[in-house]
Amino acid sequence: MPENRQVLIDSLPSGKLEASNYKLVSSSMPEPAANEVLCRTLWVTVAAGARAGLQGSASYAGAPKTGVVMNGAAVARVEMSLSSDFEKGDLVVCNAGWQDYSVHDAASLKKLEGSVAPVHHLGVLGTNGLTAYFGLLDIGKPQPGQTVMVSASGGSVGHIVAQLAKLKGCRVVGTASSDEKARRLTQTLGIDAVVNYRSPDFRQLLKEATPDGIDVYFDNTGGDILGSALFRMNEHGRIACCGVVSQYDTSNPAPGPRGIPGLLVNKRITMSGFLVFDFAERYAQAREQLSAWIQSGDLAPLVDEIDGLENAPEAFVDMLAGGNIGTRVIKVAE
Amino acid sequence: MPENRQVLIDSLPSGKLEASNYKLVSSSMPEPAANEVLCRTLWVTVAAGARAGLQGSASYAGAPKTGVVMNGAAVARVEMSLSSDFEKGDLVVCNAGWQDYSVHDAASLKKLEGSVAPVHHLGVLGTNGLTAYFGLLDIGKPQPGQTVMVSASGGSVGHIVAQLAKLKGCRVVGTASSDEKARRLTQTLGIDAVVNYRSPDFRQLLKEATPDGIDVYFDNTGGDILGSALFRMNEHGRIACCGVVSQYDTSNPAPGPRGIPGLLVNKRITMSGFLVFDFAERYAQAREQLSAWIQSGDLAPLVDEIDGLENAPEAFVDMLAGGNIGTRVIKVAE
């Protein structure tokens, strides 16, 4: 009988997350009951937002727990089905978490359709891409010729936001965690400018990269980058608050930006937090549009694949430090 | 020839504003030229927002200057007119500033009309009332049965917001700077609860006063009150950012609230800064509605009158410390 490897949350981080907060164990194979399906994980995500789930109670991800399998969406293959809706070999998206095998109620599975590569269902056609789509288009409302800034522009959400903003005819300015990464992003994504937020001259560099100010800021980070963006916002600008990755990897989040609420008033800025789940009834329509852009070549989603379930903890720690470009996934099985 | 007393900004405050930052001088009478009008100030405002104009460049009120007459809107009587549009004795609203006499281009004057008492044109029918009206109704969008919180609820804007929110069928919770003021406001304005934000138990008291959370927060203060309100906001709540009075009377504004942007994301809150000037084309319509509510007795705007131009600096300092209830004006002449 095959082994079911699982990565458990062994302890909660007291400061920065470390790979040692996880433990790889071998457990018995789960068995499906009536209307359940046994799935084999092919790829599983490491998602920045999941770091918030290890932090405390003030998160949509819920209160943190130890001794459980680390959460993560997966593309999986059906190994055994006790449901008439699925058969062995079907590819599905499920909340498998970081493990080889998992059992799911058939109603919770989504069968993969369409001609887009399966792994993209964890990126551009999954939560990341939908977040980029609704956050930029519905909350940010960019107009052709405007300037869109996106933080963590190499990230799973950010790299799609950047491309969608280019598609909408905007000047796009991103941030990244090193000069080298900034150069790669400019070349890979066609972003107009990417600024290294760790540079001591960050504010000056951001100013130079946004000669006409910023009309839409898609904020994945919060913290100092948000504070700096506020000073470059144009009147009646819009800030789509998507995530706070600058504050996830700590047990002591920093105060908010000094310009709030003063700059919001002076510049009549609107800042809106959003969660993609609120747009669920429009997912199908968004996926259709995103798929069409991929097929036309207008959108080139990036997948940053790390091999081996055992490497998931290190891959997560590295991603929180800005090591990825595109959606980081763990390749668990062929 | 009558004397023209003027209150000049003598020095910029380095910390809290003091009356000694102003200087009372006697100056020669101004003389109108063609199409100009000489006005005698009857009442002039002391407005919290004007404190921001003494603070630095990051304000819609512009960069601070010394040696000039302190700014403030006034209700004035025409003393001499070289314009066919005005005659001696007309009552007008003008930007007189803190002085007895001032000369204005006729085109910049607004003649008083209607049956509402003249001084209300500096309050409920002036910038304060219009700010309350558009900020609450257009930005806050309160629905019957919802909870509206307003900070500085005894202030020139806040006391009108509170009454308009009651008119809209909402539960209204305010803040004030002392228990005694909180009691007076509850009695005077019919607010459901007013919490003393200086109490060491402020967060707990606010929680008790908002058992169903907060749907709309009209923020006049920023700072800790905003930070506390964020934790009580309901999902999809709206924050109308009107002013930052907690940060005006200092040369070292505090950092922003810790929950930004994290709580905005988790609760899908929208925070919008606004300035009343953006609604100028709807002023007439708003004044008509506000006047109707005054006449029907639904709205009871409060005027906090201090006698004597020479007392304006002390009255301003006291107001920044929360000494006023309603719109504070200086009675300059009969």
XYZ file of C-alpha atoms in Angstrom:
668
model
C 0.000 0.000 0.000
C 1.446 3.393 -0.918
C 2.520 5.759 1.812
C 0.670 9.065 2.395
C 3.238 11.732 3.169
C 1.843 14.761 4.991
C 3.376 18.082 5.958
C 1.962 19.102 9.337
C 2.047 22.466 11.054
C 4.245 21.445 13.964
C 4.518 24.787 15.780
C 3.355 28.343 15.202
C 6.066 30.836 14.237
C 6.907 33.347 16.951
C 8.692 35.647 14.478
C 9.494 34.818 10.899
C 8.218 31.510 9.609
C 10.863 28.770 9.404
C 10.834 25.420 7.662
C 11.223 23.875 11.120
C 7.699 25.024 11.953
C 6.629 22.086 9.774
C 7.072 18.356 10.133
C 6.934 15.703 7.405
C 5.153 12.564 8.559
C 3.979 9.380 6.973
C 0.418 8.426 7.658
C -1.995 5.709 6.655
C -3.900 6.035 3.380
C -7.302 7.670 3.740
C -10.279 5.661 2.482
C -13.275 7.135 0.681
C -16.823 6.464 1.939
C -20.041 6.753 -0.099
C -20.054 9.827 -2.373
C -16.413 10.432 -1.594
C -13.396 10.450 -3.852
C -9.748 9.577 -3.138
C -7.428 12.083 -4.825
C -3.712 12.000 -5.509
C -2.099 15.425 -5.313
C -0.213 16.399 -8.473
C 0.535 20.063 -7.637
C -0.263 21.976 -4.466
C 0.048 25.704 -3.813
C 2.160 27.592 -1.338
C 0.171 30.829 -0.953
C 1.243 33.992 0.852
C -2.241 34.481 2.274
C -1.901 31.186 4.146
C 0.818 32.806 6.262
C -1.910 35.010 7.775
C -3.627 31.832 8.898
C -0.624 31.071 11.115
C -0.690 34.472 12.759
C -3.717 34.968 14.951
C -7.408 35.457 14.870
C -7.685 38.708 12.913
C -7.769 37.015 9.540
C -10.304 35.598 7.134
C -8.104 32.500 7.175
C -9.274 31.751 10.709
C -7.407 30.976 13.906
C -4.183 28.989 13.650
C -3.871 25.339 14.685
C -0.974 22.931 15.030
C -0.891 19.214 14.342
C -2.933 19.562 11.163
C -1.970 19.242 7.515
C -0.903 22.585 6.060
C -3.654 23.948 3.831
C -3.304 24.564 0.127
C -5.336 24.141 -3.025
C -4.265 21.317 -5.315
C -4.692 19.903 -8.755
C -5.210 16.197 -8.159
C -6.021 13.013 -10.017
C -8.883 10.789 -8.965
C -7.519 7.443 -7.724
C -10.755 5.905 -6.530
C -14.313 7.214 -6.732
C -17.432 6.229 -4.790
C -19.355 8.947 -6.597
C -21.023 8.633 -9.959
C -19.795 12.146 -10.841
C -16.121 11.194 -11.006
C -14.048 8.323 -12.308
C -10.466 7.231 -11.876
C -8.133 9.440 -13.855
C -10.267 12.599 -13.728
C -8.321 15.757 -12.936
C -9.859 17.944 -10.224
C -9.136 20.989 -8.071
C -9.502 20.302 -4.341
C -8.321 21.567 -0.983
C -5.897 18.727 -0.545
C -3.344 20.513 1.579
C 0.298 19.497 1.659
C -0.058 15.728 1.350
C 0.024 12.951 -1.247
C -3.501 11.649 -0.859
C -6.751 13.113 0.406
C -10.409 12.176 0.479
C -13.137 14.632 -0.480
C -16.867 14.826 -0.677
C -17.631 14.715 -4.396
C -19.624 17.948 -4.134
C -16.509 19.862 -3.039
C -14.480 18.920 -6.132
C -14.191 20.897 -9.327
C -13.476 18.870 -12.463
C -10.954 20.489 -14.800
C -12.259 21.558 -18.166
C -10.918 23.503 -21.099
C -7.610 23.397 -22.905
C -5.528 25.461 -20.478
C -2.731 23.481 -18.794
C -3.982 21.865 -15.538
C -1.482 23.636 -13.281
C -2.948 27.011 -14.311
C -6.046 26.117 -12.308
C -3.926 26.850 -9.221
C -2.790 30.188 -10.672
C -4.437 32.308 -13.295
C -7.708 30.316 -13.301
C -7.639 29.799 -9.541
C -7.891 32.148 -6.601
C -4.812 34.127 -7.658
C -6.002 35.001 -11.125
C -9.567 35.692 -10.037
C -8.257 37.954 -7.271
C -6.205 39.881 -9.803
C -9.134 40.108 -12.199
C -11.820 41.382 -9.820
C -9.480 43.458 -7.681
C -8.014 45.317 -10.614
C -11.061 45.641 -12.843
C -13.898 45.996 -10.310
C -12.139 47.755 -7.427
C -9.278 49.559 -9.197
C -11.256 50.499 -12.335
C -8.211 51.485 -14.416
C -8.760 53.657 -17.462
C -6.555 53.649 -20.577
C -3.597 56.002 -20.155
C -3.700 55.907 -16.365
C -0.876 54.692 -14.159
C -1.376 51.466 -12.223
C 1.021 50.505 -9.461
C 1.106 46.955 -8.145
C 3.213 45.795 -5.217
C 4.736 42.320 -5.170
C 4.450 42.527 -8.926
C 6.308 39.258 -9.364
C 3.929 37.448 -7.037
C 1.178 35.009 -7.818
C -1.459 37.750 -7.942
C 0.754 40.712 -8.830
C 2.197 39.329 -12.054
C -1.333 38.828 -13.380
C -2.482 42.277 -12.220
C 0.460 43.808 -14.057
C -0.417 42.065 -17.301
C -4.128 42.857 -17.046
C -3.301 46.518 -16.471
C -1.123 46.536 -19.594
C -4.024 44.922 -21.466
C -6.189 47.835 -20.313
C -3.782 50.343 -21.839
C -2.200 51.575 -18.611
C 1.325 52.502 -17.608
C 2.288 49.826 -15.068
C 4.768 50.210 -12.241
C 5.634 47.324 -9.959
C 7.736 46.649 -6.906
C 10.077 43.745 -6.251
C 12.502 42.699 -3.531
C 15.789 43.110 -5.442
C 17.286 44.932 -8.410
C 17.853 41.629 -10.148
C 14.229 40.556 -9.721
C 13.074 43.982 -10.866
C 15.089 43.576 -14.068
C 13.681 40.115 -14.701
C 10.117 41.322 -14.201
C 10.543 44.247 -16.550
C 11.806 41.861 -19.215
C 9.362 39.023 -18.572
C 6.094 40.821 -17.934
C 6.490 43.922 -20.055
C 5.949 46.144 -16.989
C 7.009 49.722 -17.683
C 9.076 50.022 -14.517
C 9.775 47.849 -11.493
C 11.261 49.432 -8.392
C 13.240 47.591 -5.698
C 11.393 48.445 -2.492
C 14.413 47.485 -0.413
C 16.492 50.239 -1.990
C 17.286 53.093 0.429
C 16.138 55.414 -2.374
C 12.804 53.635 -2.809
C 10.641 56.750 -2.438
C 12.741 58.699 -4.922
C 12.835 55.801 -7.388
C 9.073 55.363 -7.115
C 8.627 59.067 -7.786
C 10.767 58.840 -10.907
C 8.867 55.758 -12.091
C 5.507 57.524 -11.717
C 5.970 60.918 -13.372
C 2.200 61.312 -13.747
C 1.414 60.007 -10.261
C -0.585 56.869 -9.535
C -4.268 56.468 -10.365
C -4.751 52.898 -9.200
C -2.666 51.131 -6.595
C -3.178 47.384 -6.245
C -1.789 46.697 -2.786
C -0.521 43.217 -2.003
C 1.835 44.288 0.757
C 0.609 47.102 2.995
C 3.334 48.586 5.197
C 5.971 50.989 3.886
C 5.143 50.360 0.233
C 1.540 51.424 0.855
C 2.809 54.436 2.797
C 5.042 55.466 -0.113
C 2.361 54.865 -2.730
C -0.039 57.151 -0.838
C 2.272 60.099 -1.442
C 2.238 59.448 -5.197
C -1.512 58.911 -5.532
C -3.429 61.259 -7.767
C -6.632 62.952 -6.697
C -9.612 60.597 -6.799
C -7.218 57.644 -6.982
C -8.277 54.158 -5.983
C -6.439 51.665 -3.803
C -7.488 48.021 -4.042
C -6.402 46.383 -0.779
C -5.759 42.768 -1.599
C -3.214 41.536 0.905
C -0.713 42.530 3.535
C 2.244 40.296 2.811
C 4.655 42.749 4.464
C 2.917 42.038 7.752
C 2.262 38.305 7.459
C 5.697 37.011 8.341
C 5.886 38.499 11.809
C 4.102 38.230 15.119
C 4.195 42.000 15.626
C 2.555 43.845 12.709
C 3.689 47.435 12.193
C 1.449 50.502 12.625
C -0.434 51.700 9.580
C 0.852 54.321 7.155
C 1.234 57.827 8.545
C -0.772 59.377 5.712
C -4.009 57.685 6.781
C -6.497 59.193 6.890
C -5.016 62.646 6.114
C -3.886 61.944 2.577
C -7.123 60.117 1.805
C -8.999 63.327 2.587
C -6.690 65.745 0.793
C -6.605 63.635 -2.354
C -10.107 62.144 -2.114
C -8.693 58.644 -2.338
C -10.834 55.559 -1.967
C -9.263 52.500 -0.366
C -11.270 49.294 -0.604
C -10.475 45.957 0.913
C -11.856 43.004 -0.988
C -11.925 39.221 -0.923
C -12.341 37.260 -4.095
C -15.043 35.016 -2.556
C -17.489 37.915 -2.778
C -17.318 37.628 -6.579
C -18.045 33.886 -6.704
C -21.070 34.195 -8.940
C -18.904 35.759 -11.641
C -16.037 33.238 -11.504
C -17.138 31.334 -14.603
C -17.330 34.485 -16.683
C -13.917 35.664 -15.436
C -12.293 32.302 -16.137
C -13.659 32.384 -19.670
C -12.177 35.843 -20.245
C -8.832 34.931 -18.685
C -8.649 31.735 -20.770
C -9.356 33.723 -23.921
C -6.524 36.138 -23.114
C -4.150 33.228 -22.503
C -5.110 31.666 -25.821
C -4.692 34.955 -27.689
C -1.272 35.403 -26.094
C -2.271 38.627 -24.324
C -1.787 37.020 -20.940
C 1.216 34.859 -20.077
C 0.742 33.508 -16.559
C 3.901 32.260 -14.915
C 4.241 29.105 -12.853
C 7.154 28.748 -10.486
C 7.364 25.010 -9.898
C 9.322 23.471 -7.022
C 9.784 19.742 -7.066
C 8.887 17.501 -4.125
C 6.384 17.678 -1.292
C 9.237 17.550 1.212
C 10.459 20.894 -0.118
C 7.164 22.741 0.466
C 8.186 24.351 3.802
C 11.436 25.793 2.396
C 9.587 26.916 -0.732
C 7.020 28.745 1.412
C 9.660 30.482 3.552
C 11.537 31.503 0.415
C 8.362 32.810 -1.214
C 7.559 35.005 1.782
C 11.029 36.512 1.289
C 10.182 37.269 -2.350
C 11.909 34.282 -3.966
C 9.200 33.477 -6.501
C 8.103 34.864 -9.817
C 4.566 33.851 -10.676
C 2.430 31.303 -8.899
C 4.578 29.033 -6.781
C 3.401 25.425 -6.769
C 4.890 22.215 -5.441
C 5.066 19.359 -7.912
C 4.053 16.367 -5.809
C 3.509 13.618 -8.371
C 3.420 13.003 -12.131
C -12.755 106.845 10.724
C -13.408 103.476 12.361
C -10.527 101.233 13.217
C -10.041 97.883 11.453
C -8.947 95.331 13.993
C -7.202 92.286 12.539
C -5.990 89.038 14.064
C -2.757 88.060 12.342
C -0.944 84.730 12.359
C 2.154 85.896 14.198
C 4.069 82.630 14.393
C 3.477 79.021 13.406
C 2.869 76.603 16.274
C 5.721 74.186 16.928
C 3.522 71.897 19.021
C 0.024 72.644 20.169
C -1.506 75.877 18.935
C -1.516 78.704 21.497
C -3.334 82.011 21.529
C 0.088 83.654 21.504
C 0.603 82.391 17.955
C -1.763 85.231 17.025
C -1.442 88.998 17.304
C -4.238 91.574 17.367
C -3.347 94.686 15.372
C -5.151 97.805 14.273
C -4.844 98.622 10.622
C -6.145 101.237 8.232
C -9.596 100.791 6.700
C -9.544 99.047 3.320
C -11.143 100.948 0.430
C -13.200 99.338 -2.328
C -12.339 99.911 -5.996
C -14.702 99.458 -8.955
C -16.906 96.342 -8.646
C -15.722 95.865 -5.091
C -17.645 95.860 -1.855
C -16.602 96.893 1.669
C -17.962 94.403 4.229
C -18.272 94.605 7.992
C -17.838 91.233 9.693
C -20.744 90.238 11.925
C -19.738 86.617 12.704
C -16.618 84.771 11.649
C -15.819 81.064 11.974
C -13.116 79.317 13.894
C -12.835 76.034 11.983
C -10.850 72.933 12.957
C -9.772 72.386 9.372
C -7.969 75.718 9.423
C -5.544 74.241 11.962
C -4.254 71.991 9.161
C -3.390 75.136 7.245
C -0.902 76.056 9.980
C 0.806 72.696 9.849
C 2.673 72.157 6.620
C 2.237 71.585 2.968
C 0.371 68.260 2.970
C -3.044 69.869 3.228
C -5.739 71.116 0.937
C -5.580 74.306 2.994
C -2.192 75.088 1.422
C 1.177 76.014 2.920
C 1.186 78.106 6.106
C 2.133 81.782 6.177
C 2.709 84.281 8.961
C 1.950 87.991 8.993
C -1.416 87.486 7.311
C -4.962 87.754 8.622
C -6.201 84.400 9.945
C -8.655 82.887 7.480
C -12.298 82.197 8.214
C -15.648 82.475 6.499
C -17.902 85.266 7.719
C -21.398 86.582 7.605
C -20.944 90.287 6.909
C -22.980 93.396 6.188
C -22.257 95.546 3.171
C -20.995 98.966 4.299
C -20.171 100.441 0.905
C -20.715 99.008 -2.566
C -19.130 99.953 -5.885
C -21.036 97.125 -7.522
C -24.575 97.302 -8.835
C -25.203 93.811 -7.439
C -25.017 94.880 -3.787
C -26.200 97.755 -1.695
C -25.423 99.003 1.796
C -27.076 96.797 4.382
C -27.100 93.574 2.351
C -26.028 90.496 4.283
C -23.433 88.338 2.557
C -21.133 85.372 3.138
C -17.498 86.144 2.375
C -13.994 84.981 3.246
C -13.393 87.933 5.533
C -10.958 86.283 7.893
C -10.531 87.409 11.486
C -10.977 91.159 11.043
C -13.637 93.872 11.289
C -13.642 95.068 7.697
C -12.678 93.539 4.393
C -13.002 94.358 0.716
C -14.170 91.789 -1.819
C -14.750 91.480 -5.496
C -18.526 91.486 -5.866
C -18.382 88.191 -7.778
C -16.920 86.407 -4.736
C -19.817 87.331 -2.437
C -22.890 85.248 -1.761
C -25.993 87.219 -0.796
C -28.015 85.633 2.007
C -31.474 84.423 1.090
C -34.210 82.466 2.787
C -35.640 82.613 6.242
C -32.987 80.698 8.131
C -31.071 82.805 10.689
C -28.010 84.461 9.075
C -25.453 82.821 11.376
C -26.529 79.381 10.126
C -24.868 80.231 6.812
C -21.586 79.634 8.644
C -22.824 76.313 10.007
C -25.512 74.065 8.702
C -25.915 75.933 5.386
C -22.170 76.551 5.054
C -19.227 74.259 4.588
C -19.918 72.362 7.819
C -23.457 71.366 7.004
C -22.712 70.583 3.373
C -19.759 68.446 4.467
C -22.017 66.512 6.835
C -24.691 66.129 4.160
C -22.548 64.840 1.280
C -20.128 62.902 3.462
C -22.848 61.000 5.271
C -25.357 60.526 2.479
C -23.104 60.146 -0.584
C -20.012 58.519 0.917
C -21.432 56.763 3.995
C -24.717 55.668 2.366
C -26.458 54.725 5.645
C -29.489 52.453 5.465
C -32.360 52.455 7.969
C -31.574 50.231 10.942
C -27.821 50.399 10.445
C -25.373 51.763 13.010
C -23.588 55.025 12.202
C -20.634 56.137 14.287
C -19.420 59.727 14.132
C -16.334 61.026 15.900
C -16.237 64.558 17.317
C -20.002 64.241 17.413
C -20.350 67.562 19.189
C -18.319 69.360 16.548
C -19.451 71.679 13.812
C -19.747 68.854 11.292
C -20.313 65.958 13.675
C -23.419 67.287 15.378
C -25.120 67.628 12.000
C -23.979 64.181 10.846
C -25.462 62.699 14.010
C -28.828 64.340 13.402
C -28.921 63.429 9.708
C -28.147 59.802 10.581
C -31.047 59.780 13.055
C -33.243 61.254 10.313
C -32.232 58.308 8.116
C -33.427 55.830 10.756
C -30.032 54.729 12.040
C -28.660 53.952 15.466
C -26.110 56.715 16.094
C -23.033 56.480 18.284
C -20.765 59.455 18.836
C -17.539 60.284 20.602
C -16.739 63.280 22.771
C -13.824 64.471 24.878
C -15.373 64.112 28.350
C -18.125 62.265 30.181
C -19.896 65.535 30.828
C -19.863 66.505 27.154
C -21.012 63.015 26.227
C -24.027 63.391 28.547
C -24.898 66.798 27.106
C -24.710 65.485 23.552
C -26.917 62.518 24.280
C -29.515 64.874 25.727
C -29.192 67.656 23.157
C -28.828 65.778 19.899
C -30.792 62.628 20.593
C -27.754 60.481 19.822
C -28.243 56.908 21.048
C -24.883 56.756 22.804
C -21.863 59.022 23.131
C -18.577 57.566 24.337
C -15.765 59.543 25.978
C -12.729 58.722 23.831
C -10.390 59.822 26.602
C -11.659 57.103 28.912
C -9.094 54.352 29.546
C -11.916 51.908 28.746
C -12.744 53.570 25.424
C -12.494 50.397 23.327
C -14.687 48.447 25.724
C -17.220 51.292 25.982
C -17.340 51.609 22.208
C -17.927 47.874 21.932
C -20.840 48.095 24.370
C -22.287 51.069 22.508
C -22.208 49.210 19.187
C -23.713 45.791 19.920
C -24.450 45.255 16.210
C -21.101 46.628 15.036
C -20.677 49.722 12.885
C -21.882 49.973 9.291
C -20.884 53.559 8.588
C -18.133 55.462 10.355
C -17.955 59.203 9.694
C -14.396 60.035 10.714
C -13.595 63.563 11.802
C -10.579 62.641 13.882
C -8.400 59.863 12.536
C -5.884 58.528 15.063
C -6.853 56.185 17.882
C -10.588 56.673 17.413
C -10.294 55.520 13.799
C -8.145 52.614 14.963
C -10.778 51.582 17.498
C -13.672 52.012 15.069
C -11.959 49.705 12.568
C -12.241 46.821 15.003
C -15.995 47.363 15.336
C -16.731 47.773 11.627
C -19.063 45.292 10.005
C -18.270 43.537 6.763
C -18.740 45.768 3.739
C -18.773 48.802 6.045
C -17.989 52.286 4.792
C -15.715 54.890 6.343
C -16.178 58.492 5.211
C -12.871 60.253 5.906
C -13.735 63.867 6.531
C -11.017 65.248 8.765
C -8.128 64.404 11.012
C -8.619 66.705 13.970
C -6.668 64.381 16.268
C -3.585 65.124 14.183
C -4.046 68.817 13.451
C -2.853 70.257 16.734
C 0.660 68.856 16.606
C 3.762 69.162 14.479
C 4.393 65.419 14.632
C 1.383 63.449 13.377
C 1.107 59.878 14.665
C 1.390 56.770 12.503
C -1.791 55.399 10.983
C -3.981 52.766 12.589
C -2.469 49.312 12.907
C -5.425 47.610 11.241
C -4.772 49.232 7.869
C -4.853 47.663 5.426
C -5.352 44.241 7.076
C -8.794 44.870 8.534
C -9.934 46.574 5.338
C -9.240 43.337 3.490
C -10.721 40.941 6.030
C -13.910 42.956 6.376
C -14.077 44.343 2.817
C -14.275 47.871 4.152
C -14.206 50.900 1.888
C -12.554 54.063 3.199
C -13.082 57.191 1.134
C -11.601 60.593 1.675
C -13.724 63.452 0.412
C -13.781 67.238 0.226
C -17.037 69.106 0.056
C -15.825 71.279 -2.840
C -16.213 68.300 -5.165
C -19.967 68.490 -4.623
C -20.286 72.204 -5.450
C -22.800 71.731 -8.224
C -25.223 70.161 -5.762
C -24.873 72.789 -2.994
C -28.126 74.571 -3.829
C -30.116 71.361 -3.717
C -28.506 70.329 -0.424
C -29.148 73.741 1.170
C -32.788 73.510 0.174
C -33.115 70.085 1.807
C -31.252 71.155 4.953
C -33.402 74.307 5.256
C -36.550 72.225 4.924
C -35.387 69.913 7.728
C -34.626 72.917 9.948
C -38.080 74.351 9.280
C -39.787 71.027 9.966
C -37.848 70.744 13.233
C -36.096 67.529 12.162
C -32.726 69.233 12.250
C -31.627 71.512 15.082
C -28.227 72.947 14.212
C -26.300 74.335 17.156
C -24.309 77.564 17.180
C -21.666 78.074 19.831
C -21.168 81.836 19.858
C -18.142 83.515 21.475
C -18.245 87.256 21.807
C -15.476 89.540 20.579
C -12.901 89.346 17.775
C -10.127 89.640 20.360
C -11.238 86.303 21.820
C -10.939 84.373 18.545
C -7.476 82.879 19.262
C -8.505 81.507 22.675
C -11.766 80.252 21.201
C -9.844 78.405 18.492
C -7.410 76.806 20.947
C -10.301 75.759 23.167
C -12.206 74.307 20.221
C -9.246 72.165 19.188
C -9.349 70.758 22.733
C -13.021 69.878 22.297
C -14.554 72.872 24.065
C -17.352 73.516 21.589
C -20.731 72.001 20.891
C -21.989 72.875 17.439
C -20.499 75.404 15.048
C -18.235 77.812 16.908
C -18.439 81.377 15.615
C -17.055 84.669 16.861
C -19.584 87.451 17.199
C -17.674 90.479 15.907
C -20.358 93.150 15.529
C -24.117 93.644 15.794
